[in-house]
mmCIF file of C-alpha atoms in Angstrom:
data_model
loop_
_atom_site.group_PDB
_atom_site.id
_atom_site.type_symbol
_atom_site.label_atom_id
_atom_site.label_comp_id
_atom_site.label_asym_id
_atom_site.label_seq_id
_atom_site.Cartn_x
_atom_site.Cartn_y
_atom_site.Cartn_z
ATOM 1 C CA MET A 1 39.996 -24.557 30.344
ATOM 2 C CA ALA A 2 41.054 -20.825 31.833
ATOM 3 C CA ARG A 3 37.650 -19.607 30.338
ATOM 4 C CA PHE A 4 35.943 -20.400 34.002
ATOM 5 C CA ALA A 5 38.519 -18.158 35.750
ATOM 6 C CA HIS A 6 36.310 -14.479 35.344
ATOM 7 C CA ALA A 7 32.614 -15.738 36.989
ATOM 8 C CA ASN A 8 30.586 -13.832 38.352
ATOM 9 C CA ALA A 9 28.886 -15.295 41.194
ATOM 10 C CA HIS A 10 25.340 -14.636 40.994
ATOM 11 C CA ALA A 11 22.646 -15.802 39.059
ATOM 12 C CA ASN A 12 19.181 -14.618 38.407
ATOM 13 C CA THR A 13 16.796 -17.400 37.049
ATOM 14 C CA HIS A 14 13.148 -18.264 35.954
ATOM 15 C CA ALA A 15 11.518 -21.738 36.200
ATOM 16 C CA ASN A 16 9.035 -20.203 33.309
ATOM 17 C CA ALA A 17 8.151 -17.942 30.409
ATOM 18 C CA ILE A 18 5.722 -15.677 30.020
ATOM 19 C CA ALA A 19 4.009 -15.739 27.171
ATOM 20 C CA GLY A 20 3.970 -12.379 25.145
ATOM 21 C CA ASN A 21 1.696 -11.798 21.724
ATOM 22 C CA LEU A 22 2.612 -7.851 21.330
ATOM 23 C CA ASP A 23 2.881 -5.607 17.696
ATOM 24 C CA SER A 24 6.566 -5.095 17.342
ATOM 25 C CA SER A 25 5.952 -2.151 16.499
ATOM 26 C CA ALA A 26 4.896 -0.817 19.505
ATOM 27 C CA PRO A 27 7.393 0.081 22.475
ATOM 28 C CA PRO A 28 7.099 -1.676 25.442
ATOM 29 C CA HIS A 29 7.614 1.384 27.853
ATOM 30 C CA SER A 30 4.254 3.168 28.991
ATOM 31 C CA SER A 31 5.542 7.065 28.339
ATOM 32 C CA SER A 32 8.478 8.845 27.743
ATOM 33 C CA SER A 33 8.914 9.546 31.092
ATOM 34 C CA SER A 34 8.860 5.588 31.858
ATOM 35 C CA ALA A 35 12.067 5.425 29.539
ATOM 36 C CA ALA A 36 14.213 7.989 31.620
ATOM 37 C CA GLY A 37 17.760 6.380 31.833
ATOM 38 C CA LEU A 38 16.940 3.368 29.211
ATOM 39 C CA LEU A 39 20.148 3.288 26.739
ATOM 40 C CA ALA A 40 18.968 0.041 24.371
ATOM 41 C CA THR A 41 15.522 -0.932 23.444
ATOM 42 C CA LEU A 42 15.721 -4.599 22.307
ATOM 43 C CA ALA A 43 13.433 -7.173 20.283
ATOM 44 C CA THR A 44 14.478 -11.193 19.426
ATOM 45 C CA ALA A 45 14.166 -11.692 15.796
ATOM 46 C CA PRO A 46 11.711 -14.368 15.696
ATOM 47 C CA ARG A 47 10.286 -12.772 18.735
ATOM 48 C CA ALA A 48 9.450 -14.924 21.796
ATOM 49 C CA ALA A 49 9.093 -14.194 25.621
ATOM 50 C CA ILE A 50 12.370 -13.190 27.467
ATOM 51 C CA SER A 51 12.846 -15.567 30.467
ATOM 52 C CA CYS A 52 16.266 -14.250 31.869
ATOM 53 C CA VAL A 53 19.075 -11.861 31.241
ATOM 54 C CA SER A 54 23.018 -11.776 31.927
ATOM 55 C CA LEU A 55 25.193 -9.055 31.169
ATOM 56 C CA SER A 56 29.126 -9.599 31.147
ATOM 57 C CA PRO A 57 31.206 -9.064 33.756
ATOM 58 C CA ASP A 58 32.317 -6.306 32.018
ATOM 59 C CA ALA A 59 29.029 -5.055 30.903
ATOM 60 C CA SER A 60 29.914 -4.701 26.839
ATOM 61 C CA LEU A 61 27.238 -7.227 26.316
ATOM 62 C CA VAL A 62 23.664 -8.787 27.008
ATOM 63 C CA TYR A 63 22.302 -12.352 27.052
ATOM 64 C CA ALA A 64 18.833 -13.324 26.754
ATOM 65 C CA GLY A 65 16.948 -16.444 27.331
ATOM 66 C CA THR A 66 13.629 -16.635 25.720
ATOM 67 C CA ALA A 67 10.638 -19.182 25.255
ATOM 68 C CA ASP A 68 11.632 -20.280 22.244
ATOM 69 C CA GLY A 69 14.681 -21.849 23.719
ATOM 70 C CA SER A 70 17.188 -19.191 21.979
ATOM 71 C CA ILE A 71 19.945 -17.303 23.587
ATOM 72 C CA HIS A 72 19.770 -14.191 21.814
ATOM 73 C CA GLU A 73 23.377 -11.716 22.493
ATOM 74 C CA TRP A 74 23.391 -7.990 21.488
ATOM 75 C CA PRO A 75 26.445 -5.107 22.563
ATOM 76 C CA SER A 76 24.671 -3.517 25.744
ATOM 77 C CA THR A 77 25.192 0.103 24.935
ATOM 78 C CA PRO A 78 25.298 2.231 21.649
ATOM 79 C CA SER A 79 28.270 2.031 19.718
ATOM 80 C CA SER A 80 28.826 5.739 19.946
ATOM 81 C CA GLY A 81 27.768 6.078 23.101
ATOM 82 C CA GLY A 82 26.679 9.572 25.636
ATOM 83 C CA ARG A 83 23.505 11.110 26.439
ATOM 84 C CA SER A 84 21.359 12.453 24.020
ATOM 85 C CA ARG A 85 20.248 16.747 24.087
ATOM 86 C CA GLY A 86 16.838 16.090 22.734
ATOM 87 C CA GLY A 87 15.705 17.016 19.377
ATOM 88 C CA LYS A 88 15.203 15.580 15.487
ATOM 89 C CA HIS A 89 18.559 15.124 15.145
ATOM 90 C CA ASP A 90 19.144 12.864 18.609
ATOM 91 C CA GLN A 91 16.284 10.930 17.708
ATOM 92 C CA ARG A 92 17.608 9.910 14.302
ATOM 93 C CA GLN A 93 21.194 9.186 15.437
ATOM 94 C CA GLN A 94 19.146 6.543 18.361
ATOM 95 C CA ALA A 95 17.579 4.887 15.636
ATOM 96 C CA GLN A 96 20.886 4.594 13.517
ATOM 97 C CA GLN A 97 22.256 3.394 17.356
ATOM 98 C CA ALA A 98 19.530 1.011 17.376
ATOM 99 C CA GLN A 99 20.227 -0.853 14.283
ATOM 100 C CA GLN A 100 23.817 -0.815 14.348
ATOM 101 C CA THR A 101 22.788 -2.612 17.457
ATOM 102 C CA GLN A 102 20.641 -5.471 15.975
ATOM 103 C CA GLN A 103 22.880 -5.661 13.412
ATOM 104 C CA LYS A 104 25.277 -7.496 15.852
ATOM 105 C CA HIS A 105 22.882 -9.465 17.168
ATOM 106 C CA ARG A 106 23.789 -13.153 17.514
ATOM 107 C CA VAL A 107 21.987 -15.925 18.129
ATOM 108 C CA LEU A 108 22.822 -18.790 20.429
ATOM 109 C CA ALA A 109 20.696 -22.186 19.499
ATOM 110 C CA GLY A 110 21.177 -25.338 21.257
ATOM 111 C CA HIS A 111 18.658 -26.114 23.700
ATOM 112 C CA ALA A 112 15.298 -27.851 22.940
ATOM 113 C CA LYS A 113 12.629 -26.023 25.042
ATOM 114 C CA ALA A 114 13.232 -22.655 27.176
ATOM 115 C CA VAL A 115 15.777 -21.186 28.368
ATOM 116 C CA THR A 116 15.110 -21.314 32.576
ATOM 117 C CA SER A 117 18.362 -19.612 33.425
ATOM 118 C CA ILE A 118 21.802 -17.641 31.927
ATOM 119 C CA GLN A 119 24.706 -16.832 33.318
ATOM 120 C CA SER A 120 27.962 -14.692 31.704
ATOM 121 C CA ALA A 121 31.273 -15.614 32.950
ATOM 122 C CA GLY A 122 32.787 -13.552 30.182
ATOM 123 C CA LEU A 123 34.653 -16.260 27.740
ATOM 124 C CA VAL A 124 31.591 -18.904 28.668
ATOM 125 C CA LEU A 125 28.037 -18.488 28.956
ATOM 126 C CA PHE A 126 26.474 -21.173 31.225
ATOM 127 C CA SER A 127 22.509 -21.716 30.454
ATOM 128 C CA ALA A 128 19.980 -24.088 31.955
ATOM 129 C CA SER A 129 16.722 -25.204 30.034
ATOM 130 C CA GLU A 130 13.616 -26.705 30.641
ATOM 131 C CA ASP A 131 14.851 -29.796 28.024
ATOM 132 C CA GLY A 132 16.692 -30.601 31.270
ATOM 133 C CA SER A 133 20.369 -29.557 29.883
ATOM 134 C CA LEU A 134 22.822 -27.389 30.787
ATOM 135 C CA ILE A 135 25.341 -26.167 28.129
ATOM 136 C CA ILE A 136 28.747 -24.394 28.834
ATOM 137 C CA TRP A 137 28.773 -21.832 25.596
ATOM 138 C CA ASP A 138 32.252 -20.626 23.748
ATOM 139 C CA VAL A 139 31.305 -17.101 23.900
ATOM 140 C CA PRO A 140 33.467 -16.180 20.972
ATOM 141 C CA ALA A 141 32.909 -18.801 18.723
ATOM 142 C CA ALA A 142 28.940 -19.208 19.727
ATOM 143 C CA SER A 143 28.916 -22.643 20.179
ATOM 144 C CA PRO A 144 28.651 -25.058 23.119
ATOM 145 C CA LEU A 145 31.609 -26.523 24.642
ATOM 146 C CA ARG A 146 29.621 -29.095 26.322
ATOM 147 C CA LYS A 147 26.462 -29.829 27.198
ATOM 148 C CA ILE A 148 25.148 -31.729 30.749
ATOM 149 C CA ARG A 149 21.879 -33.790 30.766
ATOM 150 C CA ALA A 150 21.519 -32.594 34.052
ATOM 151 C CA HIS A 151 17.573 -32.986 34.992
ATOM 152 C CA GLN A 152 16.227 -35.196 32.188
ATOM 153 C CA PRO A 153 13.574 -35.932 31.800
ATOM 154 C CA ASN A 154 12.784 -32.984 34.224
ATOM 155 C CA ALA A 155 13.602 -29.315 33.561
ATOM 156 C CA ALA A 156 16.906 -27.600 34.613
ATOM 157 C CA THR A 157 15.572 -24.651 36.629
ATOM 158 C CA ALA A 158 18.432 -22.628 38.209
ATOM 159 C CA ILE A 159 21.733 -22.270 37.214
ATOM 160 C CA CYS A 160 25.085 -20.971 39.456
ATOM 161 C CA PHE A 161 28.805 -20.737 38.241
ATOM 162 C CA THR A 162 30.948 -20.366 41.990
ATOM 163 C CA GLY A 163 34.098 -21.728 43.326
ATOM 164 C CA GLY A 164 34.798 -23.627 40.355
ATOM 165 C CA LEU A 165 31.627 -25.432 40.270
ATOM 166 C CA LEU A 166 28.173 -24.991 38.285
ATOM 167 C CA TYR A 167 25.750 -25.805 40.372
ATOM 168 C CA SER A 168 22.087 -26.638 39.092
ATOM 169 C CA GLY A 169 18.129 -27.186 40.480
ATOM 170 C CA GLY A 170 15.367 -28.629 38.561
ATOM 171 C CA SER A 171 12.016 -29.245 38.724
ATOM 172 C CA ASP A 172 13.075 -32.641 40.609
ATOM 173 C CA THR A 173 13.404 -30.501 43.587
ATOM 174 C CA ILE A 174 17.385 -31.193 43.538
ATOM 175 C CA VAL A 175 20.032 -28.879 43.399
ATOM 176 C CA SER A 176 23.543 -30.368 41.712
ATOM 177 C CA ALA A 177 27.132 -29.291 41.867
ATOM 178 C CA TRP A 178 28.725 -30.281 37.978
ATOM 179 C CA ASN A 179 32.635 -30.007 37.047
ATOM 180 C CA PRO A 180 32.221 -28.033 34.045
ATOM 181 C CA LYS A 181 35.627 -29.118 32.574
ATOM 182 C CA ASN A 182 34.451 -32.590 33.137
ATOM 183 C CA GLY A 183 31.021 -32.755 33.029
ATOM 184 C CA ARG A 184 30.434 -34.481 35.961
ATOM 185 C CA ARG A 185 28.855 -34.138 39.081
ATOM 186 C CA GLN A 186 30.278 -33.565 42.153
ATOM 187 C CA TRP A 187 27.663 -33.097 44.545
ATOM 188 C CA VAL A 188 23.708 -33.915 44.715
ATOM 189 C CA LEU A 189 22.031 -31.529 47.794
ATOM 190 C CA THR A 190 18.432 -32.692 48.616
ATOM 191 C CA GLY A 191 15.884 -31.236 50.977
ATOM 192 C CA HIS A 192 13.179 -29.591 48.862
ATOM 193 C CA SER A 193 10.227 -30.048 48.259
ATOM 194 C CA GLY A 194 9.326 -28.457 45.087
ATOM 195 C CA PRO A 195 10.997 -27.265 42.001
ATOM 196 C CA VAL A 196 14.588 -25.134 42.772
ATOM 197 C CA LEU A 197 14.028 -21.576 41.106
ATOM 198 C CA ALA A 198 16.914 -19.633 42.024
ATOM 199 C CA LEU A 199 20.332 -20.271 43.034
ATOM 200 C CA THR A 200 22.883 -18.132 44.163
ATOM 201 C CA ALA A 201 26.505 -17.272 46.265
ATOM 202 C CA SER A 202 28.909 -14.673 47.133
ATOM 203 C CA PRO A 203 32.062 -16.456 48.120
ATOM 204 C CA ASN A 204 34.287 -13.495 48.478
ATOM 205 C CA THR A 205 31.969 -12.545 51.191
ATOM 206 C CA ILE A 206 30.552 -15.886 52.429
ATOM 207 C CA PRO A 207 32.543 -18.802 51.482
ATOM 208 C CA HIS A 208 31.333 -22.184 51.123
ATOM 209 C CA ARG A 209 27.709 -21.540 51.397
ATOM 210 C CA LEU A 210 25.439 -21.779 48.380
ATOM 211 C CA PHE A 211 21.348 -19.760 48.989
ATOM 212 C CA SER A 212 18.712 -22.374 47.279
ATOM 213 C CA ALA A 213 14.783 -20.567 46.298
ATOM 214 C CA SER A 214 11.927 -23.134 45.070
ATOM 215 C CA ALA A 215 8.357 -23.181 44.725
ATOM 216 C CA ASP A 216 8.242 -25.054 48.183
ATOM 217 C CA LYS A 217 7.875 -21.256 49.582
ATOM 218 C CA THR A 218 11.210 -21.749 51.124
ATOM 219 C CA ILE A 219 15.249 -20.914 51.145
ATOM 220 C CA ARG A 220 17.580 -23.120 51.949
ATOM 221 C CA ILE A 221 21.825 -22.583 52.616
ATOM 222 C CA TRP A 222 23.519 -25.496 51.983
ATOM 223 C CA ASP A 223 27.410 -25.527 52.964
ATOM 224 C CA THR A 224 29.380 -26.559 49.886
ATOM 225 C CA GLU A 225 31.578 -28.359 51.993
ATOM 226 C CA ASN A 226 30.084 -31.170 52.960
ATOM 227 C CA GLY A 227 26.762 -30.962 50.675
ATOM 228 C CA ARG A 228 25.053 -30.607 53.948
ATOM 229 C CA VAL A 229 21.960 -27.785 54.345
ATOM 230 C CA LEU A 230 22.582 -25.508 57.205
ATOM 231 C CA ARG A 231 19.157 -23.468 57.788
ATOM 232 C CA VAL A 232 15.738 -23.714 56.066
ATOM 233 C CA LEU A 233 14.188 -20.465 55.481
ATOM 234 C CA GLU A 234 10.249 -19.929 56.230
ATOM 235 C CA GLY A 235 8.119 -17.387 55.976
ATOM 236 C CA HIS A 236 6.723 -16.722 52.324
ATOM 237 C CA GLN A 237 3.525 -17.711 51.365
ATOM 238 C CA ASP A 238 3.504 -18.576 47.554
ATOM 239 C CA TRP A 239 6.859 -19.383 45.753
ATOM 240 C CA VAL A 240 10.198 -17.830 46.141
ATOM 241 C CA HIS A 241 11.508 -16.553 42.823
ATOM 242 C CA SER A 242 14.365 -15.502 43.178
ATOM 243 C CA ILE A 243 17.100 -14.601 45.261
ATOM 244 C CA ALA A 244 19.840 -12.089 45.804
ATOM 245 C CA LEU A 245 22.424 -11.615 48.192
ATOM 246 C CA HIS A 246 23.955 -7.980 49.387
ATOM 247 C CA GLY A 247 27.314 -8.253 51.890
ATOM 248 C CA PRO A 248 25.974 -10.733 55.264
ATOM 249 C CA ARG A 249 21.914 -9.961 53.473
ATOM 250 C CA LEU A 250 20.214 -11.996 51.557
ATOM 251 C CA TYR A 251 16.855 -10.892 49.934
ATOM 252 C CA SER A 252 14.435 -12.880 48.252
ATOM 253 C CA GLY A 253 11.491 -11.706 46.250
ATOM 254 C CA ALA A 254 8.321 -14.312 45.901
ATOM 255 C CA ARG A 255 4.833 -14.979 43.899
ATOM 256 C CA ASP A 256 3.102 -13.380 47.370
ATOM 257 C CA GLY A 257 4.171 -9.911 46.321
ATOM 258 C CA GLU A 258 6.515 -10.147 49.391
ATOM 259 C CA ILE A 259 10.623 -8.925 49.346
ATOM 260 C CA LYS A 260 11.986 -10.567 52.476
ATOM 261 C CA LEU A 261 14.905 -9.725 54.479
ATOM 262 C CA TRP A 262 17.411 -12.381 55.763
ATOM 263 C CA GLY A 263 20.297 -12.762 57.413
ATOM 264 C CA ALA A 264 22.379 -14.484 54.670
ATOM 265 C CA LEU A 265 25.138 -16.108 57.964
ATOM 266 C CA ASP A 266 21.880 -16.835 60.606
ATOM 267 C CA GLY A 267 19.140 -17.476 58.349
ATOM 268 C CA ASP A 268 16.711 -15.059 60.906
ATOM 269 C CA CYS A 269 14.375 -13.082 58.844
ATOM 270 C CA ILE A 270 15.008 -9.429 58.907
ATOM 271 C CA SER A 271 12.415 -7.337 57.715
ATOM 272 C CA SER A 272 9.592 -7.781 54.795
ATOM 273 C CA PHE A 273 8.543 -5.277 52.368
ATOM 274 C CA VAL A 274 5.544 -4.777 49.530
ATOM 275 C CA GLY A 275 6.195 -4.073 46.181
ATOM 276 C CA HIS A 276 4.966 -4.105 42.623
ATOM 277 C CA ASP A 277 1.005 -3.661 43.760
ATOM 278 C CA SER A 278 1.190 -6.863 45.766
ATOM 279 C CA ARG A 279 1.979 -8.579 42.367
ATOM 280 C CA ALA A 280 4.307 -11.594 41.987
ATOM 281 C CA VAL A 281 7.989 -10.089 42.472
ATOM 282 C CA ARG A 282 9.963 -12.383 39.874
ATOM 283 C CA SER A 283 13.663 -11.396 39.944
ATOM 284 C CA LEU A 284 15.927 -9.553 41.749
ATOM 285 C CA THR A 285 19.376 -8.220 41.154
ATOM 286 C CA ILE A 286 21.880 -5.516 43.524
ATOM 287 C CA ALA A 287 23.313 -2.461 41.884
ATOM 288 C CA GLY A 288 25.752 -1.010 43.972
ATOM 289 C CA ASP A 289 24.507 -0.386 47.520
ATOM 290 C CA ARG A 290 20.572 -0.423 45.699
ATOM 291 C CA LEU A 291 18.626 -3.493 45.708
ATOM 292 C CA VAL A 292 16.723 -3.680 41.961
ATOM 293 C CA SER A 293 13.384 -5.721 41.891
ATOM 294 C CA ALA A 294 11.166 -6.697 39.006
ATOM 295 C CA GLY A 295 7.139 -7.498 38.921
ATOM 296 C CA GLU A 296 4.134 -9.320 36.631
ATOM 297 C CA ASP A 297 3.018 -4.936 37.394
ATOM 298 C CA CYS A 298 5.046 -4.870 34.050
ATOM 299 C CA SER A 299 7.126 -2.156 36.387
ATOM 300 C CA ILE A 300 11.322 -2.283 37.809
ATOM 301 C CA VAL A 301 11.868 -0.606 41.360
ATOM 302 C CA VAL A 302 14.966 0.920 43.122
ATOM 303 C CA TRP A 303 14.482 0.383 46.592
ATOM 304 C CA ASP A 304 16.523 1.886 49.481
ATOM 305 C CA LEU A 305 18.188 -0.575 51.042
ATOM 306 C CA ASP A 306 18.076 1.476 54.303
ATOM 307 C CA ALA A 307 14.315 1.955 55.128
ATOM 308 C CA HIS A 308 13.059 -1.076 52.399
ATOM 309 C CA MET A 309 11.131 1.691 50.901
ATOM 310 C CA PRO A 310 11.139 2.448 47.035
ATOM 311 C CA MET A 311 13.753 5.057 45.548
ATOM 312 C CA LYS A 312 12.007 4.840 42.399
ATOM 313 C CA THR A 313 9.641 2.801 40.448
ATOM 314 C CA VAL A 314 9.643 2.605 36.323
ATOM 315 C CA ARG A 315 7.057 1.251 34.245
ATOM 316 C CA ALA A 316 9.576 -0.651 31.858
ATOM 317 C CA HIS A 317 7.730 -2.898 30.032
ATOM 318 C CA LYS A 318 3.747 -3.930 28.858
ATOM 319 C CA ALA A 319 3.836 -7.062 30.234
ATOM 320 C CA ALA A 320 5.279 -8.749 33.266
ATOM 321 C CA VAL A 321 8.784 -7.894 34.192
ATOM 322 C CA THR A 322 10.787 -11.990 34.253
ATOM 323 C CA ALA A 323 13.987 -11.142 34.531
ATOM 324 C CA ILE A 324 16.289 -8.146 35.434
ATOM 325 C CA ALA A 325 20.157 -8.286 35.640
ATOM 326 C CA ALA A 326 22.823 -6.037 36.821
ATOM 327 C CA SER A 327 26.645 -5.397 35.281
ATOM 328 C CA VAL A 328 29.391 -6.429 37.971
ATOM 329 C CA ASP A 329 30.093 -2.169 39.005
ATOM 330 C CA GLY A 330 26.143 -1.856 39.045
ATOM 331 C CA THR A 331 26.134 1.033 36.363
ATOM 332 C CA VAL A 332 24.306 -1.117 34.052
ATOM 333 C CA ILE A 333 20.991 -2.971 34.093
ATOM 334 C CA ALA A 334 19.213 -4.911 31.723
ATOM 335 C CA SER A 335 15.507 -6.388 32.628
ATOM 336 C CA GLY A 336 13.556 -8.870 29.916
ATOM 337 C CA SER A 337 9.682 -9.325 29.961
ATOM 338 C CA ALA A 338 7.074 -11.375 28.542
ATOM 339 C CA ASP A 339 6.672 -8.330 25.926
ATOM 340 C CA GLU A 340 9.056 -10.156 24.117
ATOM 341 C CA PHE A 341 12.169 -7.245 24.951
ATOM 342 C CA VAL A 342 14.931 -6.544 26.495
ATOM 343 C CA SER A 343 15.383 -3.208 27.990
ATOM 344 C CA VAL A 344 18.972 -1.975 29.037
ATOM 345 C CA TRP A 345 19.494 1.069 31.425
ATOM 346 C CA SER A 346 21.528 3.600 32.469
ATOM 347 C CA PHE A 347 21.114 2.842 36.361
ATOM 348 C CA ALA A 348 22.574 5.990 37.629
ATOM 349 C CA ASP A 349 19.943 7.578 35.337
ATOM 350 C CA MET A 350 17.401 5.698 36.374
ATOM 351 C CA VAL A 351 17.962 6.313 39.674
ATOM 352 C CA VAL A 352 18.051 10.226 40.029
ATOM 353 C CA THR A 353 15.670 11.259 37.147
ATOM 354 C CA ASP A 354 11.946 11.534 38.536
ATOM 355 C CA ASP A 355 8.730 9.837 37.326
ATOM 356 C CA SER A 356 5.511 11.346 35.776
ATOM 357 C CA LYS A 357 2.970 8.690 35.771
#
């Protein structure tokens, strides 16, 4: 099972996919200026709201989990690469590249209900679903290696593969640790009083720690060596949808519209800031030394981590942006939306180009 050796320790998770019903001919971006840095716009077939996204460790593939239970895979960037110089020739070239990308589109079918969380680890992919199961996928074969009935009859709502174990959270309020090689449960972590909506870890910077976020408005820090909860972080006024680690800092985004910064070691709240027109923050990711958030206001916001101020706001989709993920090197961003589209972005181009609103 050497496939498990190359895992990305961060997971972006979402408890519910938001339904969308937009015409397939309508672009997801509100204007051409909003699409600065856009590399590709991808549509599922059949169309379905996007609930979660992930990028392969080398950023060559983008994955999206959907409300109909399917997982979709595409190349993350056009095969010829390069930047557009404008003009009709480039427009035709971009259209051809988009068609080629769609032709390389694969569908992984195995869940009976909405996919709530996915995490790419190179040759394997991990997924969780409202059907209560976890699936470990063989990526080259596009087929399941193992299916774990983790939280049935409840929903599995979050996953995180780290330290050789697969952690899952469910609507049953439980966090479980699984051995991916045999599917056996190693730990049961209890304490949340609401569905677990997000899990993350960073073993290289904060070893033996797991972080969980919940609809009970709290975040918990767990000791993965003994299964004990070390701290309960309180302060949000609504569901905590997403969490992201950046060194010794933990960021959380919630339905109350706030992003909070915590000390990942001591659990102290350092700062709070608001974006997305005070609407729900659905997903967070770290790209290089920047925080990137996705919200129900249809936008992506790039944050200056020192000033805690928005550097750039991109009106990225025509409905709530439900998921966002960054490549390991921070150069590529993928966003998914209730508008049923996945967008792939060059992060450098997204940040440096002015937004005209």
